[in-house]
PDB file of C-alpha atoms in Angstrom:
ATOM      1  CA  UNK A 478      44.257  30.518 -89.214  1.00  0.00           C
ATOM      2  CA  UNK A 479      45.890  32.559 -86.593  1.00  0.00           C
ATOM      3  CA  UNK A 480      43.892  32.548 -83.356  1.00  0.00           C
ATOM      4  CA  UNK A 481      42.119  35.857 -82.118  1.00  0.00           C
ATOM      5  CA  UNK A 482      43.609  37.239 -78.975  1.00  0.00           C
ATOM      6  CA  UNK A 483      41.269  37.030 -75.815  1.00  0.00           C
ATOM      7  CA  UNK A 484      41.407  39.971 -73.440  1.00  0.00           C
ATOM      8  CA  UNK A 485      38.475  38.437 -70.956  1.00  0.00           C
ATOM      9  CA  UNK A 486      36.780  34.933 -70.512  1.00  0.00           C
ATOM     10  CA  UNK A 487      34.841  34.608 -67.795  1.00  0.00           C
ATOM     11  CA  UNK A 488      31.257  32.946 -67.122  1.00  0.00           C
ATOM     12  CA  UNK A 489      29.341  35.768 -68.944  1.00  0.00           C
ATOM     13  CA  UNK A 490      31.430  37.489 -71.524  1.00  0.00           C
ATOM     14  CA  UNK A 491      34.429  37.169 -74.038  1.00  0.00           C
ATOM     15  CA  UNK A 492      36.104  40.142 -74.943  1.00  0.00           C
ATOM     16  CA  UNK A 493      38.652  39.924 -77.816  1.00  0.00           C
ATOM     17  CA  UNK A 494      40.905  42.199 -79.440  1.00  0.00           C
ATOM     18  CA  UNK A 495      39.734  41.797 -83.128  1.00  0.00           C
ATOM     19  CA  UNK A 496      42.344  41.812 -85.828  1.00  0.00           C
ATOM     20  CA  UNK A 497      41.875  44.472 -88.542  1.00  0.00           C
ATOM     21  CA  UNK A 498      40.258  42.811 -91.550  1.00  0.00           C
ATOM     22  CA  UNK A 499      38.140  40.376 -90.239  1.00  0.00           C
ATOM     23  CA  UNK A 500      34.026  41.109 -90.714  1.00  0.00           C
ATOM     24  CA  UNK A 501      31.567  40.711 -87.907  1.00  0.00           C
ATOM     25  CA  UNK A 502      29.363  38.093 -89.920  1.00  0.00           C
ATOM     26  CA  UNK A 503      30.041  35.121 -92.404  1.00  0.00           C
ATOM     27  CA  UNK A 504      30.219  36.114 -95.960  1.00  0.00           C
ATOM     28  CA  UNK A 505      29.713  34.049 -99.144  1.00  0.00           C
ATOM     29  CA  UNK A 506      31.274  35.573-102.349  1.00  0.00           C
ATOM     30  CA  UNK A 507      30.866  34.242-105.970  1.00  0.00           C
ATOM     31  CA  UNK A 508      33.788  34.936-108.408  1.00  0.00           C
ATOM     32  CA  UNK A 509      33.845  34.302-112.078  1.00  0.00           C
ATOM     33  CA  UNK A 510      36.957  32.021-112.856  1.00  0.00           C
ATOM     34  CA  UNK A 511      37.595  33.806-116.335  1.00  0.00           C
ATOM     35  CA  UNK A 512      37.712  37.306-114.334  1.00  0.00           C
ATOM     36  CA  UNK A 513      40.372  35.951-111.441  1.00  0.00           C
ATOM     37  CA  UNK A 514      42.637  34.420-114.076  1.00  0.00           C
ATOM     38  CA  UNK A 515      42.018  30.643-112.555  1.00  0.00           C
ATOM     39  CA  UNK A 516      41.704  27.713-114.595  1.00  0.00           C
ATOM     40  CA  UNK A 517      39.024  25.496-112.575  1.00  0.00           C
ATOM     41  CA  UNK A 518      38.668  22.027-114.171  1.00  0.00           C
ATOM     42  CA  UNK A 519      35.420  20.396-114.177  1.00  0.00           C
ATOM     43  CA  UNK A 520      33.729  17.759-116.275  1.00  0.00           C
ATOM     44  CA  UNK A 521      33.075  20.361-118.835  1.00  0.00           C
ATOM     45  CA  UNK A 522      35.483  21.536-121.422  1.00  0.00           C
ATOM     46  CA  UNK A 523      38.177  23.859-120.647  1.00  0.00           C
ATOM     47  CA  UNK A 524      36.238  27.132-122.246  1.00  0.00           C
ATOM     48  CA  UNK A 525      33.505  26.367-119.864  1.00  0.00           C
ATOM     49  CA  UNK A 526      35.711  26.013-117.068  1.00  0.00           C
ATOM     50  CA  UNK A 527      37.100  29.414-117.508  1.00  0.00           C
ATOM     51  CA  UNK A 528      33.724  31.026-117.124  1.00  0.00           C
ATOM     52  CA  UNK A 529      32.778  28.982-113.951  1.00  0.00           C
ATOM     53  CA  UNK A 530      31.340  30.284-110.677  1.00  0.00           C
ATOM     54  CA  UNK A 531      33.678  29.714-107.869  1.00  0.00           C
ATOM     55  CA  UNK A 532      31.946  29.838-104.198  1.00  0.00           C
ATOM     56  CA  UNK A 533      34.150  31.122-101.605  1.00  0.00           C
ATOM     57  CA  UNK A 534      33.020  31.704 -97.807  1.00  0.00           C
ATOM     58  CA  UNK A 535      34.823  33.666 -95.508  1.00  0.00           C
ATOM     59  CA  UNK A 536      34.192  33.185 -91.417  1.00  0.00           C
ATOM     60  CA  UNK A 537      33.345  36.265 -89.542  1.00  0.00           C
ATOM     61  CA  UNK A 538      34.693  36.872 -86.048  1.00  0.00           C
ATOM     62  CA  UNK A 539      31.421  35.139 -84.152  1.00  0.00           C
ATOM     63  CA  UNK A 540      31.992  31.892 -86.285  1.00  0.00           C
ATOM     64  CA  UNK A 541      35.927  32.157 -86.013  1.00  0.00           C
ATOM     65  CA  UNK A 542      35.460  32.691 -82.110  1.00  0.00           C
ATOM     66  CA  UNK A 543      33.077  29.691 -81.810  1.00  0.00           C
ATOM     67  CA  UNK A 544      35.443  27.728 -83.436  1.00  0.00           C
ATOM     68  CA  UNK A 545      38.610  28.583 -81.736  1.00  0.00           C
ATOM     69  CA  UNK A 546      36.711  28.579 -78.405  1.00  0.00           C
ATOM     70  CA  UNK A 547      33.995  25.722 -78.403  1.00  0.00           C
ATOM     71  CA  UNK A 548      31.556  28.198 -77.405  1.00  0.00           C
ATOM     72  CA  UNK A 549      28.395  27.621 -79.385  1.00  0.00           C
ATOM     73  CA  UNK A 550      26.383  30.756 -77.690  1.00  0.00           C
ATOM     74  CA  UNK A 551      28.034  33.855 -78.303  1.00  0.00           C
ATOM     75  CA  UNK A 552      25.993  37.440 -78.748  1.00  0.00           C
ATOM     76  CA  UNK A 553      27.669  40.181 -80.418  1.00  0.00           C
ATOM     77  CA  UNK A 554      27.164  42.904 -78.125  1.00  0.00           C
ATOM     78  CA  UNK A 555      28.479  45.855 -80.426  1.00  0.00           C
ATOM     79  CA  UNK A 556      30.115  45.922 -83.832  1.00  0.00           C
ATOM     80  CA  UNK A 557      33.662  47.063 -85.289  1.00  0.00           C
ATOM     81  CA  UNK A 558      33.974  48.010 -89.020  1.00  0.00           C
ATOM     82  CA  UNK A 559      35.798  45.147 -90.978  1.00  0.00           C
ATOM     83  CA  UNK A 560      39.007  47.366 -91.103  1.00  0.00           C
ATOM     84  CA  UNK A 561      38.747  48.242 -87.197  1.00  0.00           C
ATOM     85  CA  UNK A 562      40.890  46.601 -84.801  1.00  0.00           C
ATOM     86  CA  UNK A 563      40.400  46.115 -80.951  1.00  0.00           C
ATOM     87  CA  UNK A 564      38.258  45.561 -78.109  1.00  0.00           C
ATOM     88  CA  UNK A 565      35.037  43.767 -78.985  1.00  0.00           C
ATOM     89  CA  UNK A 566      32.517  42.218 -76.455  1.00  0.00           C
ATOM     90  CA  UNK A 567      30.656  39.009 -77.013  1.00  0.00           C
ATOM     91  CA  UNK A 568      27.896  37.892 -74.258  1.00  0.00           C
ATOM     92  CA  UNK A 569      28.080  33.884 -73.531  1.00  0.00           C
ATOM     93  CA  UNK A 570      23.970  34.233 -72.819  1.00  0.00           C
ATOM     94  CA  UNK A 571      20.999  35.812 -73.469  1.00  0.00           C
ATOM     95  CA  UNK A 572      20.709  37.431 -69.908  1.00  0.00           C
ATOM     96  CA  UNK A 573      24.115  39.173 -70.359  1.00  0.00           C
ATOM     97  CA  UNK A 574      23.530  40.128 -73.791  1.00  0.00           C
ATOM     98  CA  UNK A 575      20.644  42.000 -73.008  1.00  0.00           C
ATOM     99  CA  UNK A 576      21.938  43.412 -69.773  1.00  0.00           C
ATOM    100  CA  UNK A 577      25.145  45.060 -72.165  1.00  0.00           C
ATOM    101  CA  UNK A 578      22.841  45.798 -74.755  1.00  0.00           C
ATOM    102  CA  UNK A 579      21.096  48.264 -72.316  1.00  0.00           C
ATOM    103  CA  UNK A 580      24.037  49.537 -71.134  1.00  0.00           C
ATOM    104  CA  UNK A 581      25.132  50.439 -74.420  1.00  0.00           C
ATOM    105  CA  UNK A 582      21.824  52.224 -75.107  1.00  0.00           C
ATOM    106  CA  UNK A 583      21.820  54.210 -72.051  1.00  0.00           C
ATOM    107  CA  UNK A 584      25.367  55.584 -72.468  1.00  0.00           C
ATOM    108  CA  UNK A 585      26.838  53.906 -69.952  1.00  0.00           C
ATOM    109  CA  UNK A 586      29.661  52.029 -71.690  1.00  0.00           C
ATOM    110  CA  UNK A 587      32.699  53.993 -71.739  1.00  0.00           C
ATOM    111  CA  UNK A 588      34.613  53.494 -75.142  1.00  0.00           C
ATOM    112  CA  UNK A 589      37.932  55.081 -76.709  1.00  0.00           C
ATOM    113  CA  UNK A 590      39.481  54.773 -80.157  1.00  0.00           C
ATOM    114  CA  UNK A 591      42.740  55.642 -81.620  1.00  0.00           C
ATOM    115  CA  UNK A 592      43.385  57.004 -85.115  1.00  0.00           C
ATOM    116  CA  UNK A 593      45.936  58.462 -87.408  1.00  0.00           C
ATOM    117  CA  UNK A 594      45.509  60.740 -89.988  1.00  0.00           C
ATOM    118  CA  UNK A 595      48.021  62.432 -92.520  1.00  0.00           C
ATOM    119  CA  UNK A 596      46.086  65.528 -92.602  1.00  0.00           C
ATOM    120  CA  UNK A 597      45.805  68.450 -90.273  1.00  0.00           C
ATOM    121  CA  UNK A 598      42.561  68.885 -88.624  1.00  0.00           C
ATOM    122  CA  UNK A 599      40.865  72.068 -89.132  1.00  0.00           C
ATOM    123  CA  UNK A 600      40.336  72.004 -85.036  1.00  0.00           C
ATOM    124  CA  UNK A 601      42.752  70.116 -82.511  1.00  0.00           C
ATOM    125  CA  UNK A 602      39.661  68.916 -80.591  1.00  0.00           C
ATOM    126  CA  UNK A 603      36.282  69.395 -80.313  1.00  0.00           C
ATOM    127  CA  UNK A 604      32.588  67.637 -80.506  1.00  0.00           C
ATOM    128  CA  UNK A 605      31.255  66.391 -83.968  1.00  0.00           C
ATOM    129  CA  UNK A 606      27.499  66.559 -84.045  1.00  0.00           C
ATOM    130  CA  UNK A 607      25.450  65.798 -86.944  1.00  0.00           C
ATOM    131  CA  UNK A 608      22.817  63.405 -88.565  1.00  0.00           C
ATOM    132  CA  UNK A 609      24.348  60.688 -91.000  1.00  0.00           C
ATOM    133  CA  UNK A 610      23.053  60.215 -94.606  1.00  0.00           C
ATOM    134  CA  UNK A 611      23.794  57.329 -96.353  1.00  0.00           C
ATOM    135  CA  UNK A 612      25.022  57.639 -99.930  1.00  0.00           C
ATOM    136  CA  UNK A 613      25.992  55.523-102.856  1.00  0.00           C
ATOM    137  CA  UNK A 614      29.224  53.279-102.632  1.00  0.00           C
ATOM    138  CA  UNK A 615      29.301  52.270 -98.888  1.00  0.00           C
ATOM    139  CA  UNK A 616      29.942  55.960 -97.955  1.00  0.00           C
ATOM    140  CA  UNK A 617      28.048  58.135 -95.153  1.00  0.00           C
ATOM    141  CA  UNK A 618      28.131  61.730 -94.941  1.00  0.00           C
ATOM    142  CA  UNK A 619      27.526  64.296 -92.131  1.00  0.00           C
ATOM    143  CA  UNK A 620      24.717  66.670 -92.221  1.00  0.00           C
ATOM    144  CA  UNK A 621      24.303  69.664 -90.376  1.00  0.00           C
ATOM    145  CA  UNK A 622      20.661  68.772 -89.095  1.00  0.00           C
ATOM    146  CA  UNK A 623      20.504  67.085 -85.489  1.00  0.00           C
ATOM    147  CA  UNK A 624      17.204  65.234 -85.666  1.00  0.00           C
ATOM    148  CA  UNK A 625      18.798  61.906 -84.799  1.00  0.00           C
ATOM    149  CA  UNK A 626      22.348  63.071 -84.642  1.00  0.00           C
ATOM    150  CA  UNK A 627      25.848  61.245 -84.240  1.00  0.00           C
ATOM    151  CA  UNK A 628      28.133  62.743 -81.653  1.00  0.00           C
ATOM    152  CA  UNK A 629      31.853  62.240 -81.665  1.00  0.00           C
ATOM    153  CA  UNK A 630      34.427  63.825 -79.403  1.00  0.00           C
ATOM    154  CA  UNK A 631      38.170  63.694 -80.074  1.00  0.00           C
ATOM    155  CA  UNK A 632      41.425  65.291 -79.152  1.00  0.00           C
ATOM    156  CA  UNK A 633      44.532  65.190 -81.532  1.00  0.00           C
ATOM    157  CA  UNK A 634      48.225  65.668 -80.946  1.00  0.00           C
ATOM    158  CA  UNK A 635      51.258  64.909 -83.187  1.00  0.00           C
ATOM    159  CA  UNK A 636      51.910  61.486 -83.519  1.00  0.00           C
ATOM    160  CA  UNK A 637      55.351  62.280 -85.833  1.00  0.00           C
ATOM    161  CA  UNK A 638      56.203  64.914 -88.066  1.00  0.00           C
ATOM    162  CA  UNK A 639      53.394  65.081 -90.722  1.00  0.00           C
ATOM    163  CA  UNK A 640      50.935  62.889 -88.789  1.00  0.00           C
ATOM    164  CA  UNK A 641      48.288  63.481 -86.611  1.00  0.00           C
ATOM    165  CA  UNK A 642      47.167  61.058 -83.637  1.00  0.00           C
ATOM    166  CA  UNK A 643      43.489  61.191 -82.393  1.00  0.00           C
ATOM    167  CA  UNK A 644      42.074  60.089 -79.332  1.00  0.00           C
ATOM    168  CA  UNK A 645      38.535  59.544 -80.120  1.00  0.00           C
ATOM    169  CA  UNK A 646      35.064  59.178 -77.694  1.00  0.00           C
ATOM    170  CA  UNK A 647      31.872  58.480 -79.319  1.00  0.00           C
ATOM    171  CA  UNK A 648      28.908  59.011 -77.709  1.00  0.00           C
ATOM    172  CA  UNK A 649      26.524  57.191 -80.129  1.00  0.00           C
ATOM    173  CA  UNK A 650      27.424  53.873 -82.010  1.00  0.00           C
ATOM    174  CA  UNK A 651      26.404  54.826 -85.828  1.00  0.00           C
ATOM    175  CA  UNK A 652      28.117  52.952 -88.979  1.00  0.00           C
ATOM    176  CA  UNK A 653      31.451  54.555 -89.929  1.00  0.00           C
ATOM    177  CA  UNK A 654      30.782  57.535 -87.326  1.00  0.00           C
ATOM    178  CA  UNK A 655      34.348  57.844 -86.525  1.00  0.00           C
ATOM    179  CA  UNK A 656      35.367  57.760 -90.036  1.00  0.00           C
ATOM    180  CA  UNK A 657      33.088  60.274 -90.911  1.00  0.00           C
ATOM    181  CA  UNK A 658      33.471  62.695 -88.115  1.00  0.00           C
ATOM    182  CA  UNK A 659      37.418  62.897 -88.621  1.00  0.00           C
ATOM    183  CA  UNK A 660      36.704  63.238 -92.291  1.00  0.00           C
ATOM    184  CA  UNK A 661      34.201  66.378 -91.851  1.00  0.00           C
ATOM    185  CA  UNK A 662      37.227  68.105 -89.958  1.00  0.00           C
ATOM    186  CA  UNK A 663      39.722  67.377 -93.087  1.00  0.00           C
ATOM    187  CA  UNK A 664      41.396  64.770 -91.512  1.00  0.00           C
ATOM    188  CA  UNK A 665      40.343  61.292 -93.069  1.00  0.00           C
ATOM    189  CA  UNK A 666      41.880  58.262 -91.409  1.00  0.00           C
ATOM    190  CA  UNK A 667      45.089  56.713 -92.772  1.00  0.00           C
ATOM    191  CA  UNK A 668      44.030  53.831 -94.894  1.00  0.00           C
ATOM    192  CA  UNK A 669      40.607  54.514 -95.154  1.00  0.00           C
ATOM    193  CA  UNK A 670      40.568  55.170 -98.951  1.00  0.00           C
ATOM    194  CA  UNK A 671      36.689  55.136 -98.693  1.00  0.00           C
ATOM    195  CA  UNK A 672      36.557  58.537 -97.565  1.00  0.00           C
ATOM    196  CA  UNK A 673      39.646  59.627 -99.283  1.00  0.00           C
ATOM    197  CA  UNK A 674      42.289  58.955 -96.409  1.00  0.00           C
ATOM    198  CA  UNK A 675      46.005  57.977 -97.583  1.00  0.00           C
ATOM    199  CA  UNK A 676      46.402  54.309 -98.710  1.00  0.00           C
ATOM    200  CA  UNK A 677      48.073  52.006 -96.268  1.00  0.00           C
ATOM    201  CA  UNK A 678      48.202  48.438 -95.456  1.00  0.00           C
ATOM    202  CA  UNK A 679      45.254  48.712 -92.952  1.00  0.00           C
ATOM    203  CA  UNK A 680      42.639  51.120 -91.714  1.00  0.00           C
ATOM    204  CA  UNK A 681      44.374  52.898 -88.793  1.00  0.00           C
ATOM    205  CA  UNK A 682      41.600  53.008 -86.353  1.00  0.00           C
ATOM    206  CA  UNK A 683      41.757  50.832 -83.148  1.00  0.00           C
ATOM    207  CA  UNK A 684      39.216  50.165 -80.523  1.00  0.00           C
ATOM    208  CA  UNK A 685      41.832  50.799 -77.625  1.00  0.00           C
ATOM    209  CA  UNK A 686      39.723  50.957 -74.399  1.00  0.00           C
ATOM    210  CA  UNK A 687      36.388  49.471 -73.299  1.00  0.00           C
ATOM    211  CA  UNK A 688      34.547  49.595 -69.700  1.00  0.00           C
ATOM    212  CA  UNK A 689      31.142  47.881 -69.165  1.00  0.00           C
ATOM    213  CA  UNK A 690      29.094  48.122 -66.152  1.00  0.00           C
ATOM    214  CA  UNK A 691      27.241  44.778 -65.204  1.00  0.00           C
ATOM    215  CA  UNK A 692      25.356  44.310 -62.023  1.00  0.00           C
ATOM    216  CA  UNK A 693      28.086  42.299 -60.351  1.00  0.00           C
ATOM    217  CA  UNK A 694      31.166  44.312 -61.422  1.00  0.00           C
ATOM    218  CA  UNK A 695      32.404  46.789 -64.148  1.00  0.00           C
ATOM    219  CA  UNK A 696      34.728  45.039 -66.581  1.00  0.00           C
ATOM    220  CA  UNK A 697      37.381  47.498 -67.879  1.00  0.00           C
ATOM    221  CA  UNK A 698      40.052  46.453 -70.627  1.00  0.00           C
ATOM    222  CA  UNK A 699      42.684  47.735 -72.958  1.00  0.00           C
ATOM    223  CA  UNK A 700      43.521  45.986 -76.203  1.00  0.00           C
ATOM    224  CA  UNK A 701      47.115  46.401 -77.656  1.00  0.00           C
ATOM    225  CA  UNK A 702      47.457  47.403 -81.279  1.00  0.00           C
ATOM    226  CA  UNK A 703      48.827  44.529 -83.206  1.00  0.00           C
ATOM    227  CA  UNK A 704      49.220  45.664 -86.641  1.00  0.00           C
ATOM    228  CA  UNK A 705      49.767  48.823 -89.104  1.00  0.00           C
ATOM    229  CA  UNK A 706      52.580  50.435 -90.781  1.00  0.00           C
ATOM    230  CA  UNK A 707      51.861  53.595 -88.936  1.00  0.00           C
ATOM    231  CA  UNK A 708      50.754  52.121 -85.635  1.00  0.00           C
ATOM    232  CA  UNK A 709      54.135  49.950 -85.531  1.00  0.00           C
ATOM    233  CA  UNK A 710      56.021  53.013 -86.465  1.00  0.00           C
ATOM    234  CA  UNK A 711      58.742  53.622 -83.626  1.00  0.00           C
ATOM    235  CA  UNK A 712      57.802  57.441 -83.624  1.00  0.00           C
ATOM    236  CA  UNK A 713      54.296  56.481 -83.342  1.00  0.00           C
ATOM    237  CA  UNK A 714      54.843  53.714 -81.033  1.00  0.00           C
ATOM    238  CA  UNK A 715      56.607  56.195 -78.629  1.00  0.00           C
ATOM    239  CA  UNK A 716      53.543  58.531 -78.770  1.00  0.00           C
ATOM    240  CA  UNK A 717      51.216  55.906 -77.787  1.00  0.00           C
ATOM    241  CA  UNK A 718      53.218  54.575 -75.167  1.00  0.00           C
ATOM    242  CA  UNK A 719      53.523  57.944 -73.443  1.00  0.00           C
ATOM    243  CA  UNK A 720      49.737  58.988 -74.057  1.00  0.00           C
ATOM    244  CA  UNK A 721      47.829  59.604 -70.666  1.00  0.00           C
ATOM    245  CA  UNK A 722      44.562  57.398 -70.052  1.00  0.00           C
ATOM    246  CA  UNK A 723      41.826  58.787 -72.241  1.00  0.00           C
ATOM    247  CA  UNK A 724      39.515  59.127 -69.174  1.00  0.00           C
ATOM    248  CA  UNK A 725      41.732  61.548 -67.504  1.00  0.00           C
ATOM    249  CA  UNK A 726      41.404  63.849 -70.703  1.00  0.00           C
ATOM    250  CA  UNK A 727      39.446  66.781 -70.010  1.00  0.00           C
ATOM    251  CA  UNK A 728      36.344  65.910 -72.350  1.00  0.00           C
ATOM    252  CA  UNK A 729      33.530  68.763 -72.866  1.00  0.00           C
ATOM    253  CA  UNK A 730      30.437  68.605 -71.321  1.00  0.00           C
ATOM    254  CA  UNK A 731      27.484  67.442 -73.376  1.00  0.00           C
ATOM    255  CA  UNK A 732      24.508  69.947 -73.266  1.00  0.00           C
ATOM    256  CA  UNK A 733      21.366  68.427 -72.104  1.00  0.00           C
ATOM    257  CA  UNK A 734      19.362  69.443 -75.156  1.00  0.00           C
ATOM    258  CA  UNK A 735      22.012  67.331 -77.134  1.00  0.00           C
ATOM    259  CA  UNK A 736      21.540  64.095 -74.565  1.00  0.00           C
ATOM    260  CA  UNK A 737      17.868  64.074 -75.274  1.00  0.00           C
ATOM    261  CA  UNK A 738      18.637  63.842 -78.887  1.00  0.00           C
ATOM    262  CA  UNK A 739      21.185  61.346 -78.467  1.00  0.00           C
ATOM    263  CA  UNK A 740      18.852  59.277 -75.975  1.00  0.00           C
ATOM    264  CA  UNK A 741      16.537  58.512 -79.141  1.00  0.00           C
ATOM    265  CA  UNK A 742      19.420  56.681 -81.052  1.00  0.00           C
TER     266      UNK A 742
END
């Protein structure tokens, strides 16, 4: 099991560069041996063995980090989708977890993501606002209503011929928010087959920057991209290397009326 790269490790927090493919929590799966083609020998007959259940257990990021570091008290401060890589913060005590939770809730935390799409967006930059509705099959969809909206801002540039790179600033933290937002402007993320993105070795979505204010200091980290057919492509790598820091972009102001709605999330 490969070690998870650590970006910050102090008395209060552990911030890591989460690899793509690792879930937040442990999962237990039961598979049928016949369906997997595996012949599991038990004390029963071979025919019975072919239909036996196989229990598999996959460790999530929290359990893996507890094993890797020996820290028993780790509290997730936010979440990343299983396919998303990048900055992930865990608190080492309940007090710090509460402080960081409040910072997220009051939108004091600054976070920026990188994404790649093989599709040309309907617009090169903008703010995407709308409620999100859960659909069947694990999907979400963006609605025109704004009662409890997801708010996502983005800029896009050419990453290489035929591919657009996105710098994304989510103002809220809803499940699949960035994936649904980019899909809504016609640019599903590369590798995001759940939302009709082009197939790839991974979801090309990366939490690249994270800045968290604490009473004693502000913690700011940047996570390098470690995997992805397109993320590691030489032309895309050149685009990434030349990309200005995201907080220097001219992000649009958010209307006070919208901020009042966002404050409910």
